[in-house]
PDB file of C-alpha atoms in Angstrom:
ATOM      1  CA  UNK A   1      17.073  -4.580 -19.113  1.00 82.00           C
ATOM      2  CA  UNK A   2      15.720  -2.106 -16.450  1.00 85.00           C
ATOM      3  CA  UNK A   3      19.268  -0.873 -15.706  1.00 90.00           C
ATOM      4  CA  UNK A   4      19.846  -0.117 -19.232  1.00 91.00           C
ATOM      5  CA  UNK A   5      16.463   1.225 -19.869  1.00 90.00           C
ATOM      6  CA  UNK A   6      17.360   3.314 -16.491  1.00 89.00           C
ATOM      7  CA  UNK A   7      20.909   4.747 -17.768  1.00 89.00           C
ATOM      8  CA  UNK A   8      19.904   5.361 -21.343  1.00 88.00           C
ATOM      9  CA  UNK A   9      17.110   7.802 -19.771  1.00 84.00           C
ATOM     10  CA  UNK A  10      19.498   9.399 -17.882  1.00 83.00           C
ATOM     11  CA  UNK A  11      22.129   9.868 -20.712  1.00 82.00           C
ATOM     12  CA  UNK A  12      19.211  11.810 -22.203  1.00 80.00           C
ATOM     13  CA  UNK A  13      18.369  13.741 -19.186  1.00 76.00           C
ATOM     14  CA  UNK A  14      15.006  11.611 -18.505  1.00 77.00           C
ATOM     15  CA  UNK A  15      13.546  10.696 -15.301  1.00 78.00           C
ATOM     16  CA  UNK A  16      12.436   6.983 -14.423  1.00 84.00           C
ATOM     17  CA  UNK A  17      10.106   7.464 -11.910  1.00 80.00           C
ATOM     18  CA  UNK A  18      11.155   4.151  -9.449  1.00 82.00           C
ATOM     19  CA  UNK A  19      10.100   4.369  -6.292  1.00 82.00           C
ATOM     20  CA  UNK A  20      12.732   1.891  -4.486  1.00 85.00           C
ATOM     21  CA  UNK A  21      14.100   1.481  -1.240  1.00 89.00           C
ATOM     22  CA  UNK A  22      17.411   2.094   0.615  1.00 91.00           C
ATOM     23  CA  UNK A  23      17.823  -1.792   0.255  1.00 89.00           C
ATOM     24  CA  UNK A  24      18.842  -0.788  -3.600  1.00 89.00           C
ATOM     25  CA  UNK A  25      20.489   2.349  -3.793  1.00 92.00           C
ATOM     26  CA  UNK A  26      22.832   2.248  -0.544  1.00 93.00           C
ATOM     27  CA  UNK A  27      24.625  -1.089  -2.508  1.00 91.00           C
ATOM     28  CA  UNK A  28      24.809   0.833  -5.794  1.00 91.00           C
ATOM     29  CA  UNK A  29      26.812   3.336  -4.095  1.00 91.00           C
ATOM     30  CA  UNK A  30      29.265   0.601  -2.420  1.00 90.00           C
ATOM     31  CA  UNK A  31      27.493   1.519   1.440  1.00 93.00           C
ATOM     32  CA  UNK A  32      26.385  -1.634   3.486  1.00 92.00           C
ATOM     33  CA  UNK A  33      23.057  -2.191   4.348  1.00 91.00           C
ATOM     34  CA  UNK A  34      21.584  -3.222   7.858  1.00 91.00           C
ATOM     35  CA  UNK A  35      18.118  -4.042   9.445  1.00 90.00           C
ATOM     36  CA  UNK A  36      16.674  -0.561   9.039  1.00 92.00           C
ATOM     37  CA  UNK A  37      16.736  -1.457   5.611  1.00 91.00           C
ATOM     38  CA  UNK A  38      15.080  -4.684   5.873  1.00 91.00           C
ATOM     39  CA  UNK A  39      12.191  -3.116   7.887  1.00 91.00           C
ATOM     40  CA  UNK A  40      11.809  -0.974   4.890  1.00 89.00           C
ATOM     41  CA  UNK A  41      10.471  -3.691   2.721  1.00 87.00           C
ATOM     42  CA  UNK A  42       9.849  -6.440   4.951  1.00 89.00           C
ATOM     43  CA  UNK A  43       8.463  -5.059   8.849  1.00 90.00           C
ATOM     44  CA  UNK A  44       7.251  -8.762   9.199  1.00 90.00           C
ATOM     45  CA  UNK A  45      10.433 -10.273   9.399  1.00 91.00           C
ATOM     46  CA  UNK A  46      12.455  -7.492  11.223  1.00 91.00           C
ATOM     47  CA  UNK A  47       9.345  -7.556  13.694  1.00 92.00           C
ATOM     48  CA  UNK A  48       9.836 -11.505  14.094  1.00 91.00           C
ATOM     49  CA  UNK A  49      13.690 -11.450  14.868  1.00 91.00           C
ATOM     50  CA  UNK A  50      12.892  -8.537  17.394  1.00 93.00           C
ATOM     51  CA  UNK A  51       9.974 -10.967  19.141  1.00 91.00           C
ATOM     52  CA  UNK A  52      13.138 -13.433  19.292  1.00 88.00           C
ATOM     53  CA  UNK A  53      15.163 -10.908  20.517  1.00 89.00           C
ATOM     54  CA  UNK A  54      13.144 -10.136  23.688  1.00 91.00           C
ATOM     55  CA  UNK A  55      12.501 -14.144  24.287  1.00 87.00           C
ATOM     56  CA  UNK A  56      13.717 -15.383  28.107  1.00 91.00           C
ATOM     57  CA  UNK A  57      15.810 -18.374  27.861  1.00 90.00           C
ATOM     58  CA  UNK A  58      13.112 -20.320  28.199  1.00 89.00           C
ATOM     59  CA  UNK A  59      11.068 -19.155  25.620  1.00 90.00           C
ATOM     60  CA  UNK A  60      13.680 -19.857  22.925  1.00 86.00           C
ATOM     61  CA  UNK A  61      14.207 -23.706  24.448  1.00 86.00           C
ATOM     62  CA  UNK A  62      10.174 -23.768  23.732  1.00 86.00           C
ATOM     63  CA  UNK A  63      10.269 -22.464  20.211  1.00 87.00           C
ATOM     64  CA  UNK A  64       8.936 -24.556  17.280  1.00 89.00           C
ATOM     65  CA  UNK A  65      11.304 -25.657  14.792  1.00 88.00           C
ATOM     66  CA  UNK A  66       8.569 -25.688  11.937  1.00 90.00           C
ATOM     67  CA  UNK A  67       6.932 -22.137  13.376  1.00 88.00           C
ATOM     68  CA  UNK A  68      10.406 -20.705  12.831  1.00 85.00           C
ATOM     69  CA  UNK A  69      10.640 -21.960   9.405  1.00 89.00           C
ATOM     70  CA  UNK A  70       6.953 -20.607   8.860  1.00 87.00           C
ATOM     71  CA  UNK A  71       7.929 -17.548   9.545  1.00 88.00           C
ATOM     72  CA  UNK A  72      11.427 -16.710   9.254  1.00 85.00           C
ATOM     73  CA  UNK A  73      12.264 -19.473   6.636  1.00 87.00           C
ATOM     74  CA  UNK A  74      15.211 -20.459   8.851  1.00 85.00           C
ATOM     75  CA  UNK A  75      14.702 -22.489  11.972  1.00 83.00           C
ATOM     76  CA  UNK A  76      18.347 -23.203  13.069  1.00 88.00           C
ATOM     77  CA  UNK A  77      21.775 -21.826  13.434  1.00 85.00           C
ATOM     78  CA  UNK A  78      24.122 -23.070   9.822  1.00 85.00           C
ATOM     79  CA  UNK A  79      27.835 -23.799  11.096  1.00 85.00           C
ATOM     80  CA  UNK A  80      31.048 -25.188   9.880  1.00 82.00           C
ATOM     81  CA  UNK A  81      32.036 -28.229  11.585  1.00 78.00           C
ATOM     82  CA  UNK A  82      35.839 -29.200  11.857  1.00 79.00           C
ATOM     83  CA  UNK A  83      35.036 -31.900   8.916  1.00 81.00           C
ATOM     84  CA  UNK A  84      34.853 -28.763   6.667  1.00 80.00           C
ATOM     85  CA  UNK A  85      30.828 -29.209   5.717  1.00 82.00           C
ATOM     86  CA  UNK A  86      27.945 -27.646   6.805  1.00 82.00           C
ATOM     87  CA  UNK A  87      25.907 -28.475  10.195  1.00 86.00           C
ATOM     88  CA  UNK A  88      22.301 -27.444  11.790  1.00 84.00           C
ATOM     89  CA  UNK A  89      22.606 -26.268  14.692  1.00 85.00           C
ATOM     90  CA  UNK A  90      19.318 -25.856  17.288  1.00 87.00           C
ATOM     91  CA  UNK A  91      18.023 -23.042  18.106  1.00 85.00           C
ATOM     92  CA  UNK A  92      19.235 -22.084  21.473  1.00 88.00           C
ATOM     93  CA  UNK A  93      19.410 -18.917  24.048  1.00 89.00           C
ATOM     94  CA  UNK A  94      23.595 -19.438  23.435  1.00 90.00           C
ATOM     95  CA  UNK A  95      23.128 -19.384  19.715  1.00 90.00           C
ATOM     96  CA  UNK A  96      20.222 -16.974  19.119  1.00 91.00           C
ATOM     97  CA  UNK A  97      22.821 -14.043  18.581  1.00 92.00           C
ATOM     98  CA  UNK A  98      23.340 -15.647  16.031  1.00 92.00           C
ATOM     99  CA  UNK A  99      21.172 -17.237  14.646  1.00 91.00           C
ATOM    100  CA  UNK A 100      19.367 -13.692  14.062  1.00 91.00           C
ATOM    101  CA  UNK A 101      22.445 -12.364  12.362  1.00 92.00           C
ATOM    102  CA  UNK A 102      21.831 -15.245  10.045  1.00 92.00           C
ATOM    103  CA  UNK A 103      18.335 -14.512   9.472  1.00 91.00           C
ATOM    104  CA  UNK A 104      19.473 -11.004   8.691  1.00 92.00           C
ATOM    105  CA  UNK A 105      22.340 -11.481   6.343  1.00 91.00           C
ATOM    106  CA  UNK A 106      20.441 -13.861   4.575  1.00 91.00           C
ATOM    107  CA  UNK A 107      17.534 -11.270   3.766  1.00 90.00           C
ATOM    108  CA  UNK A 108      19.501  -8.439   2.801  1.00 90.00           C
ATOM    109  CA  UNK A 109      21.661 -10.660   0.534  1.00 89.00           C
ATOM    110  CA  UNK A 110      18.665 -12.166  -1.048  1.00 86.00           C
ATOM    111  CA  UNK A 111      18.907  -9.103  -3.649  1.00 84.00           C
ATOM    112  CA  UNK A 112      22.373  -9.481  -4.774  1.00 88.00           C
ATOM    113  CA  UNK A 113      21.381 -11.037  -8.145  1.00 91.00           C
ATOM    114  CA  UNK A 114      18.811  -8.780  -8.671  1.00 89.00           C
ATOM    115  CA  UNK A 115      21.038  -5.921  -7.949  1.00 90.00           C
ATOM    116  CA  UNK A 116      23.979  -7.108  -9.955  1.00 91.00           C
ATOM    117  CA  UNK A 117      21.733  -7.084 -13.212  1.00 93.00           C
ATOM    118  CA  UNK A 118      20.374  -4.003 -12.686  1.00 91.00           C
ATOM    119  CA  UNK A 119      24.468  -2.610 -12.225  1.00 91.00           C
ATOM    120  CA  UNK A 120      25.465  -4.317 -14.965  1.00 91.00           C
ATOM    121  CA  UNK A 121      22.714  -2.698 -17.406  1.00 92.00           C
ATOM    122  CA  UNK A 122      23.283   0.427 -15.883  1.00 91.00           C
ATOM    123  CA  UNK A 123      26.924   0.754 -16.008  1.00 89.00           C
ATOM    124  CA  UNK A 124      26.443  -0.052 -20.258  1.00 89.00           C
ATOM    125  CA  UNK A 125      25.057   3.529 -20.420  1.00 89.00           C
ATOM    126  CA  UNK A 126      26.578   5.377 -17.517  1.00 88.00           C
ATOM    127  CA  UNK A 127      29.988   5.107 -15.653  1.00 88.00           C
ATOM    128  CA  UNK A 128      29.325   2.541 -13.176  1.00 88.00           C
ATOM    129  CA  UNK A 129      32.281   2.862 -11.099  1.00 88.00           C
ATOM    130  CA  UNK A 130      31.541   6.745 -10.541  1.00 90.00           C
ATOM    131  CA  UNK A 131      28.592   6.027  -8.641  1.00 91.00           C
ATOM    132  CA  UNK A 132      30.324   5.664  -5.238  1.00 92.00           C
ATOM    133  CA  UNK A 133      30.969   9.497  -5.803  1.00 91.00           C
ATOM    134  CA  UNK A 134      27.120  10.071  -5.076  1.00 92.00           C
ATOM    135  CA  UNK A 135      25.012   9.015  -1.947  1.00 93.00           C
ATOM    136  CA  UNK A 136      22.229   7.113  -2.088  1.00 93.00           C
ATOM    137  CA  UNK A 137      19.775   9.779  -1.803  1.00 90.00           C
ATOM    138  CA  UNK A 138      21.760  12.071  -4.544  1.00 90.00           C
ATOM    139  CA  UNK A 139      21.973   9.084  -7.023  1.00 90.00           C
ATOM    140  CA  UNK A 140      18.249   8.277  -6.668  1.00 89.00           C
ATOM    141  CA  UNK A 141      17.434  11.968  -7.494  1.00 88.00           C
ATOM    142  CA  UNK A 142      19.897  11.600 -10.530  1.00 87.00           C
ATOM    143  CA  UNK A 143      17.958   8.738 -12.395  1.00 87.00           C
ATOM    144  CA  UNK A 144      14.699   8.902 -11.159  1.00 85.00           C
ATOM    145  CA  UNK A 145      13.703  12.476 -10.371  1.00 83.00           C
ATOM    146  CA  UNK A 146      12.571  13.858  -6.563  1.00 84.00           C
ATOM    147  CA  UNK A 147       8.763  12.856  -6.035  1.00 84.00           C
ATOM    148  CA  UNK A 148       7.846  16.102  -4.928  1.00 88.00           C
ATOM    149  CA  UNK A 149       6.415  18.545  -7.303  1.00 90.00           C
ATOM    150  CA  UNK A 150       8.520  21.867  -6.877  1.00 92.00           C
ATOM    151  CA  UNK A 151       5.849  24.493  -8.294  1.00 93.00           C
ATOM    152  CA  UNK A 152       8.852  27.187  -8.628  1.00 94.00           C
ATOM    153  CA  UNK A 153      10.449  25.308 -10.890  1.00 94.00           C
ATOM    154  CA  UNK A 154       7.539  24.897 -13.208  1.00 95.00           C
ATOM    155  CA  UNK A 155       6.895  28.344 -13.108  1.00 95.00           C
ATOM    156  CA  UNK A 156      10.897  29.249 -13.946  1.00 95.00           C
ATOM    157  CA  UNK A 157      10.367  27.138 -17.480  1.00 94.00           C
ATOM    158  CA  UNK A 158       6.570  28.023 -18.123  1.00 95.00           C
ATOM    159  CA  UNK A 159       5.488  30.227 -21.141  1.00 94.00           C
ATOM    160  CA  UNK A 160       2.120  32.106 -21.770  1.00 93.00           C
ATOM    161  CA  UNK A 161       1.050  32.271 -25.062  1.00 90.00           C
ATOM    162  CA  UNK A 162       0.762  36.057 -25.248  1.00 80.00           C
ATOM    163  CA  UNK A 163      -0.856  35.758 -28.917  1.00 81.00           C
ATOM    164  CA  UNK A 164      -4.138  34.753 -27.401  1.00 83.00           C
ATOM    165  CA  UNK A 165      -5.578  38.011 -26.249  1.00 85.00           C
ATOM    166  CA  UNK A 166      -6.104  37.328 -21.889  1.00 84.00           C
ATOM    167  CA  UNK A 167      -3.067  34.978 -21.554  1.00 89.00           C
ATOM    168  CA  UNK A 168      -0.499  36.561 -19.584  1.00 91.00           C
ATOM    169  CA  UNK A 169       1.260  35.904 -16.633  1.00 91.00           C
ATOM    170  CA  UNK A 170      -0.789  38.255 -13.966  1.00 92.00           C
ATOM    171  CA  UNK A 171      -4.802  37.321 -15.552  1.00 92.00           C
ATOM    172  CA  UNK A 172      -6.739  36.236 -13.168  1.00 94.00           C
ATOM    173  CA  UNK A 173      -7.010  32.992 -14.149  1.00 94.00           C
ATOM    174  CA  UNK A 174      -3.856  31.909 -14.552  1.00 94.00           C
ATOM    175  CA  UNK A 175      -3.085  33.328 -10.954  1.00 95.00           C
ATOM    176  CA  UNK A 176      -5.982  30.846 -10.282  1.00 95.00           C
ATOM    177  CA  UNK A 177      -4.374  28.135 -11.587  1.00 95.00           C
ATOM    178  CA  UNK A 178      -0.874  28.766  -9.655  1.00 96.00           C
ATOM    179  CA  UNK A 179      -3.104  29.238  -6.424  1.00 95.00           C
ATOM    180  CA  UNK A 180      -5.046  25.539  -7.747  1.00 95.00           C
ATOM    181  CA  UNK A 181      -1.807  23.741  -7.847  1.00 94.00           C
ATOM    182  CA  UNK A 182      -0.328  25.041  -4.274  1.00 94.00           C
ATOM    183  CA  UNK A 183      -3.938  23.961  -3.357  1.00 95.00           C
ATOM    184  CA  UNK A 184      -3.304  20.131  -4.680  1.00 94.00           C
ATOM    185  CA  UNK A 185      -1.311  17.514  -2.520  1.00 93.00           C
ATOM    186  CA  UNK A 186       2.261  15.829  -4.093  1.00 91.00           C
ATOM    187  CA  UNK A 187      -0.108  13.193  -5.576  1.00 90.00           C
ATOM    188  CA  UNK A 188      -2.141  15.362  -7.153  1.00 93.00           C
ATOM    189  CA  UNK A 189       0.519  17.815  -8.146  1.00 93.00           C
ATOM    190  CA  UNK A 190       1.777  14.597  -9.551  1.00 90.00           C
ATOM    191  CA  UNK A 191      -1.080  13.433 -11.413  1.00 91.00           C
ATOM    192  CA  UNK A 192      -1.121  16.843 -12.647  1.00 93.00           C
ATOM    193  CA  UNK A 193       2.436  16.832 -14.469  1.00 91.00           C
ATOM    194  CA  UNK A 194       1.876  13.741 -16.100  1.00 90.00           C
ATOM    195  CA  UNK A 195      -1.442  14.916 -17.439  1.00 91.00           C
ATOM    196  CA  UNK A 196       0.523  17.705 -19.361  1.00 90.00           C
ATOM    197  CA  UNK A 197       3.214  15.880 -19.810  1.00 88.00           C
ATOM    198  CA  UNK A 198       3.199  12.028 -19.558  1.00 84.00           C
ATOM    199  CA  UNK A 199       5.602  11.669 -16.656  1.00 84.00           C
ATOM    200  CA  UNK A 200       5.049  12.241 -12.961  1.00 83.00           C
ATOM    201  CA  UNK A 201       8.009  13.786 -12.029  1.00 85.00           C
ATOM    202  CA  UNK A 202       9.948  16.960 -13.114  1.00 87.00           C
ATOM    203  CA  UNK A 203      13.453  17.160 -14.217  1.00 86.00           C
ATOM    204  CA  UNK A 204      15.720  18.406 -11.517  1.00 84.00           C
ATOM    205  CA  UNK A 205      16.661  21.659 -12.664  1.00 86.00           C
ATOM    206  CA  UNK A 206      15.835  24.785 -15.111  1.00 88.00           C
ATOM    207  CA  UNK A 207      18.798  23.236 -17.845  1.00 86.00           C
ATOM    208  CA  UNK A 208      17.384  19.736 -18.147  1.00 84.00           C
ATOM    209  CA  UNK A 209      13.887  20.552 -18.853  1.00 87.00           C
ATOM    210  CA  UNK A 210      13.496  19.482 -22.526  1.00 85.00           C
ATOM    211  CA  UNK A 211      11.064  21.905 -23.400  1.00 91.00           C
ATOM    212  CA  UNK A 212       9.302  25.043 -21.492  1.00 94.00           C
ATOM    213  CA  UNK A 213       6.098  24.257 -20.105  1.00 94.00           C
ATOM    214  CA  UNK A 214       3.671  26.273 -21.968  1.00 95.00           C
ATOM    215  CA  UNK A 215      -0.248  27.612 -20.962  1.00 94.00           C
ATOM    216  CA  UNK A 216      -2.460  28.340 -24.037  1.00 91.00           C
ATOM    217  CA  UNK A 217      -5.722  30.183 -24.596  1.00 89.00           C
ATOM    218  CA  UNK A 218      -9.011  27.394 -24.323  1.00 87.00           C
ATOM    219  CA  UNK A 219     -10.384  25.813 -27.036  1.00 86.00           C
ATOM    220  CA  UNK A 220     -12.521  27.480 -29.266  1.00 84.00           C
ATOM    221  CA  UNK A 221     -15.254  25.379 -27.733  1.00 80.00           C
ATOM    222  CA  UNK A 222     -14.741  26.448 -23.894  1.00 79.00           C
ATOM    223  CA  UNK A 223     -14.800  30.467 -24.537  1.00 82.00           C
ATOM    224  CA  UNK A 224     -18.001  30.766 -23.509  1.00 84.00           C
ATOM    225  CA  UNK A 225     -18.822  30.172 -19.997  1.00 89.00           C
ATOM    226  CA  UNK A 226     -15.496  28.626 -19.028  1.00 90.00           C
ATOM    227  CA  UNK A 227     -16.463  27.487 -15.631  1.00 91.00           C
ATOM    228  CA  UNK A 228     -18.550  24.307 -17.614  1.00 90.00           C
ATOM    229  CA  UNK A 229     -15.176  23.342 -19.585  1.00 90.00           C
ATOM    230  CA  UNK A 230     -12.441  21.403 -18.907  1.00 91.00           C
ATOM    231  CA  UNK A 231      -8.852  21.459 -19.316  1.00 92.00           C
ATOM    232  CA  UNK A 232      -7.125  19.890 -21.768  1.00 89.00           C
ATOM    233  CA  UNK A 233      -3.363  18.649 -22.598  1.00 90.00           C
ATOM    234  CA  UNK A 234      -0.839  17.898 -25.392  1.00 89.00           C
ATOM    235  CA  UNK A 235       1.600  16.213 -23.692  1.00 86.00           C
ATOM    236  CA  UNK A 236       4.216  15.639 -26.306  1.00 88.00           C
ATOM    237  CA  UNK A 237       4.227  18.765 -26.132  1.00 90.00           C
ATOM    238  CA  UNK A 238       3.936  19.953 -22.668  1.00 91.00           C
ATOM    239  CA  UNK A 239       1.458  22.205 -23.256  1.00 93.00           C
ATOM    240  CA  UNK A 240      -2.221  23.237 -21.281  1.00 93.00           C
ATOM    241  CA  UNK A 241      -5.057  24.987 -23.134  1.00 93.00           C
ATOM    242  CA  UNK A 242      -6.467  26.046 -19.931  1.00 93.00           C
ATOM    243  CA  UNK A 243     -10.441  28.068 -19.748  1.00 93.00           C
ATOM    244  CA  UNK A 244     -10.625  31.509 -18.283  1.00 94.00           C
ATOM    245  CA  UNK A 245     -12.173  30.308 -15.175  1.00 94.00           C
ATOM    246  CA  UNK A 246     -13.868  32.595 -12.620  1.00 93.00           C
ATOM    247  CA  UNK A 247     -12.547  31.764  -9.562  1.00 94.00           C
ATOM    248  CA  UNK A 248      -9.625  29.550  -7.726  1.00 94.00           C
ATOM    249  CA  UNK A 249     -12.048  27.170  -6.507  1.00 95.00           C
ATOM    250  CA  UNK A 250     -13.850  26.232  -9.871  1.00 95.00           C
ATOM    251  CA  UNK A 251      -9.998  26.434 -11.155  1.00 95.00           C
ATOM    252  CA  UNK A 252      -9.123  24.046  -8.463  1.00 95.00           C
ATOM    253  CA  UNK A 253     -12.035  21.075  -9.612  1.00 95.00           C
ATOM    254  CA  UNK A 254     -11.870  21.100 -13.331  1.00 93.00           C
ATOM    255  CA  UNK A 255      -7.983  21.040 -13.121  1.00 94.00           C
ATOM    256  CA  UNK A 256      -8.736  17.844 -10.128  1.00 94.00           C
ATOM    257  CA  UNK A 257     -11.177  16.132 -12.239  1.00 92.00           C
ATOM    258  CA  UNK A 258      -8.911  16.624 -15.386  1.00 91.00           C
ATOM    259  CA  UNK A 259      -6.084  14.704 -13.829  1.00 90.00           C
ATOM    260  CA  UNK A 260      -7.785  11.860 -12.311  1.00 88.00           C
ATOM    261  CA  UNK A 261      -9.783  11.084 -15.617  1.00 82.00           C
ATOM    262  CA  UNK A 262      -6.644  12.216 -17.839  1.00 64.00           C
ATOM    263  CA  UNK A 263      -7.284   9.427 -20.809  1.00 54.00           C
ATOM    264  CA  UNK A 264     -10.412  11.234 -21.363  1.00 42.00           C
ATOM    265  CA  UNK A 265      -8.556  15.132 -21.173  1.00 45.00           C
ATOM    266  CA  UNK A 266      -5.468  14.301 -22.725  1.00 43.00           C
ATOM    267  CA  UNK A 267      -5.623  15.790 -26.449  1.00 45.00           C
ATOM    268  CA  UNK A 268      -2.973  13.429 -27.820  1.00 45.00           C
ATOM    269  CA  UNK A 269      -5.179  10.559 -26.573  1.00 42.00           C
ATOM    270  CA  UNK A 270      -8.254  11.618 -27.949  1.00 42.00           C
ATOM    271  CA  UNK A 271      -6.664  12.275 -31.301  1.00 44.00           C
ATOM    272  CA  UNK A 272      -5.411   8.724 -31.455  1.00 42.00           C
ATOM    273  CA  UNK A 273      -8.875   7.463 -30.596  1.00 39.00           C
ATOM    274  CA  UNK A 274     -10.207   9.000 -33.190  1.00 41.00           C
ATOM    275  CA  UNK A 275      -7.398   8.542 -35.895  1.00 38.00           C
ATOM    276  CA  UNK A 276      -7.699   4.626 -34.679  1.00 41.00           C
ATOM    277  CA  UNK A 277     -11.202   4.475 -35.189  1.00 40.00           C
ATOM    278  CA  UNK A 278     -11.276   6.198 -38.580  1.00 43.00           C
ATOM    279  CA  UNK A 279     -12.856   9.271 -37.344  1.00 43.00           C
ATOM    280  CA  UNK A 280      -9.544  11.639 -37.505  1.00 42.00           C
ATOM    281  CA  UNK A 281      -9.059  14.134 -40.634  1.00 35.00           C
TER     282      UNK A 281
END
C-alpha cells in the first residue's frame, strides 16, 4: 500500500515526506548495501560485530553462546555439510570471519520482504525498472521532496496580494517576514510550510509547485496594533494573511508560536471546528 500511495503522489507531482535510510533506497536503485548501512539503523549491532572484531583468540574461545544470541541473535557459524543439510558450527577465532559476515548478511537481508512490497506498489504507478537510472539520493528527492526548506524557491512562486493597500513585495513587514524565516532553523522552516500548506516539504522546483504561494493583508480583526495578532493560514490554499508587524523580531515570535500551535492558527481548521460543532454560517 505505501508504495502505491508513494507513486500515485508522485504521478501527481506530490511529495511524501519519508524520512528513510540508505538501507531502502540504495536496493531500489539495484546498488548493494554494506555495514555503513546497517549502522544507519541499527549502531548496536554494527558496534557488537566490531567488539568481536577486535577480540584476541582467546576472547572469542571465552564467548557465551547464549550472550551472543542475546545480542546478535546468532551465536554460531551456519554451514553446509557434505550430507547436503545445514550444520552449527562454534564460534571460533578460525570461523569468526565469518561468522560476522553472517551476522551481517543476515541483517541487511532482513528487509527484503519489506522492500519487495513497497517495489511492487510502487512500480503499479511509476516505471519500476527505470529506477536504476537514478541514485539513491536523486530518487529519494524524486518521491519524497529534499528536507531542507529552500527560501528562494518560495519566494520565486510567492504572490502579494497587491489589492490590499500595504501588501507589496518591499513593505516593511513582509521584508520582516523573509528576514523571520532565514531567522528559523530547517525544523522550523519546516513547521512553517506545513502550517500554510499542510505538508513539510516543498516541491522540487518552480514547475511542480501546484499553486503560487500567496501573502494576504491581516484579518480585519488584527489591523489594529498588529504586534498583539497572530498569523493565520488557509492551507488548501497556500495562502498567509500575515499582520503588519513592527519589527523582525516581533515578526519572528508570532510567526514561531503560529507554527508550533498550528491546529489553533490554521483557518481551515478552525472553520471545521466550528462547522462540526454547529457554530459555522
Amino acid at each position: 500500500f505505501l508504495g502505491k500511495l508513494v507513486g500515485l503522489a508522485c504521478r501527481h507531482s506530490l511529495m511524501v515526506p519519508l524520512n528513510l535510510p540508505s538501507l531502502v533506497w540504495k536496493p531500489l536503485v539495484g546498488l548493494p548495501v554494506d555495514r555503513k548501512d546497517l549502522r544507519a539503523v541499527d549502531m548496536g549491532i554494527d558496534d557488537m560485530l566490531r567488539s568481536v572484531e577486535r577480540l584476541t583468540p582467546d576472547q572469542v574461545a571465552e564467548l557465551d553462546p547464549t550472550d551472543l544470541q542475546n545480542a546478535l541473535h546468532q551465536s554460531c557459524v551456519m554451514k553446509v555439510g557434505t550430507d547436503g543439510l545445514m550444520h552449527e558450527e562454534p564460534l571460533s577465532p578460525a570461523n569468526r570471519a565469518e561468522f560476522i559476515r553472517q551476522v551481517e548478511h543476515r541483517h541487511l537481508e532482513a528487509m527484503n520482504p519489506v522492500l519487495t512490497a513497497f517495489l511492487t506498489g510502487l512500480g503499479t504507478a511509476v516505471p519500476a525498472p527505470f529506477l536504476p537510472l537514478f541514485t539513491p539520493e536523486e530518487l529519494e528527492v524524486l518521491l519524497c521532496g529534499k528536507p531542507e526548506i529552500d527560501i528562494e524557491l518560495l519566494k520565486k512562486v510567492t504572490e502579494y496580494d497587491t489589492a490590499t493597500e500595504g501588501v507589496t513585495e518591499k513593505a516593511p513587514h513582509i521584508q520582516y517576514f523573509w528576514a523571520a524565516l532565514e531567522q528559523m532553523d530547517q525544523a522550523q522552516r519546516a513547521n512553517f510550510i506545513n502550517f500554510v500548506s499542510a505538508r513539510s516539504r516543498l516541491p522540487n522546483s518552480v514547475d511542480e509547485f501546484p499553486m503560487n504561494f500567496k501573502i494576504q493583508g491581516p484579518k480585519p480583526g488584527a489591523k489594529n496594533e498588529p504586534d498583539k495578532h497572530l498569523p493565520s493560514s488557509q492551507t488548501c490554499f497556500f495562502t498567509l494573511s500575515l499582520p503588519f508587524y513592527s519589527s523582525q523580531q516581533v515578526c519572528y515570535q508570532r510567526l514561531l508560536y503560529a507554527i508550533e500551535n498550528a491546529t489553533t492558527m490554521d483557518d481551515d481548521f478552525t472553520n471545521r471546528e466550528e462547522w462540526g460543532s454547529g457554530g459555522g454560517s
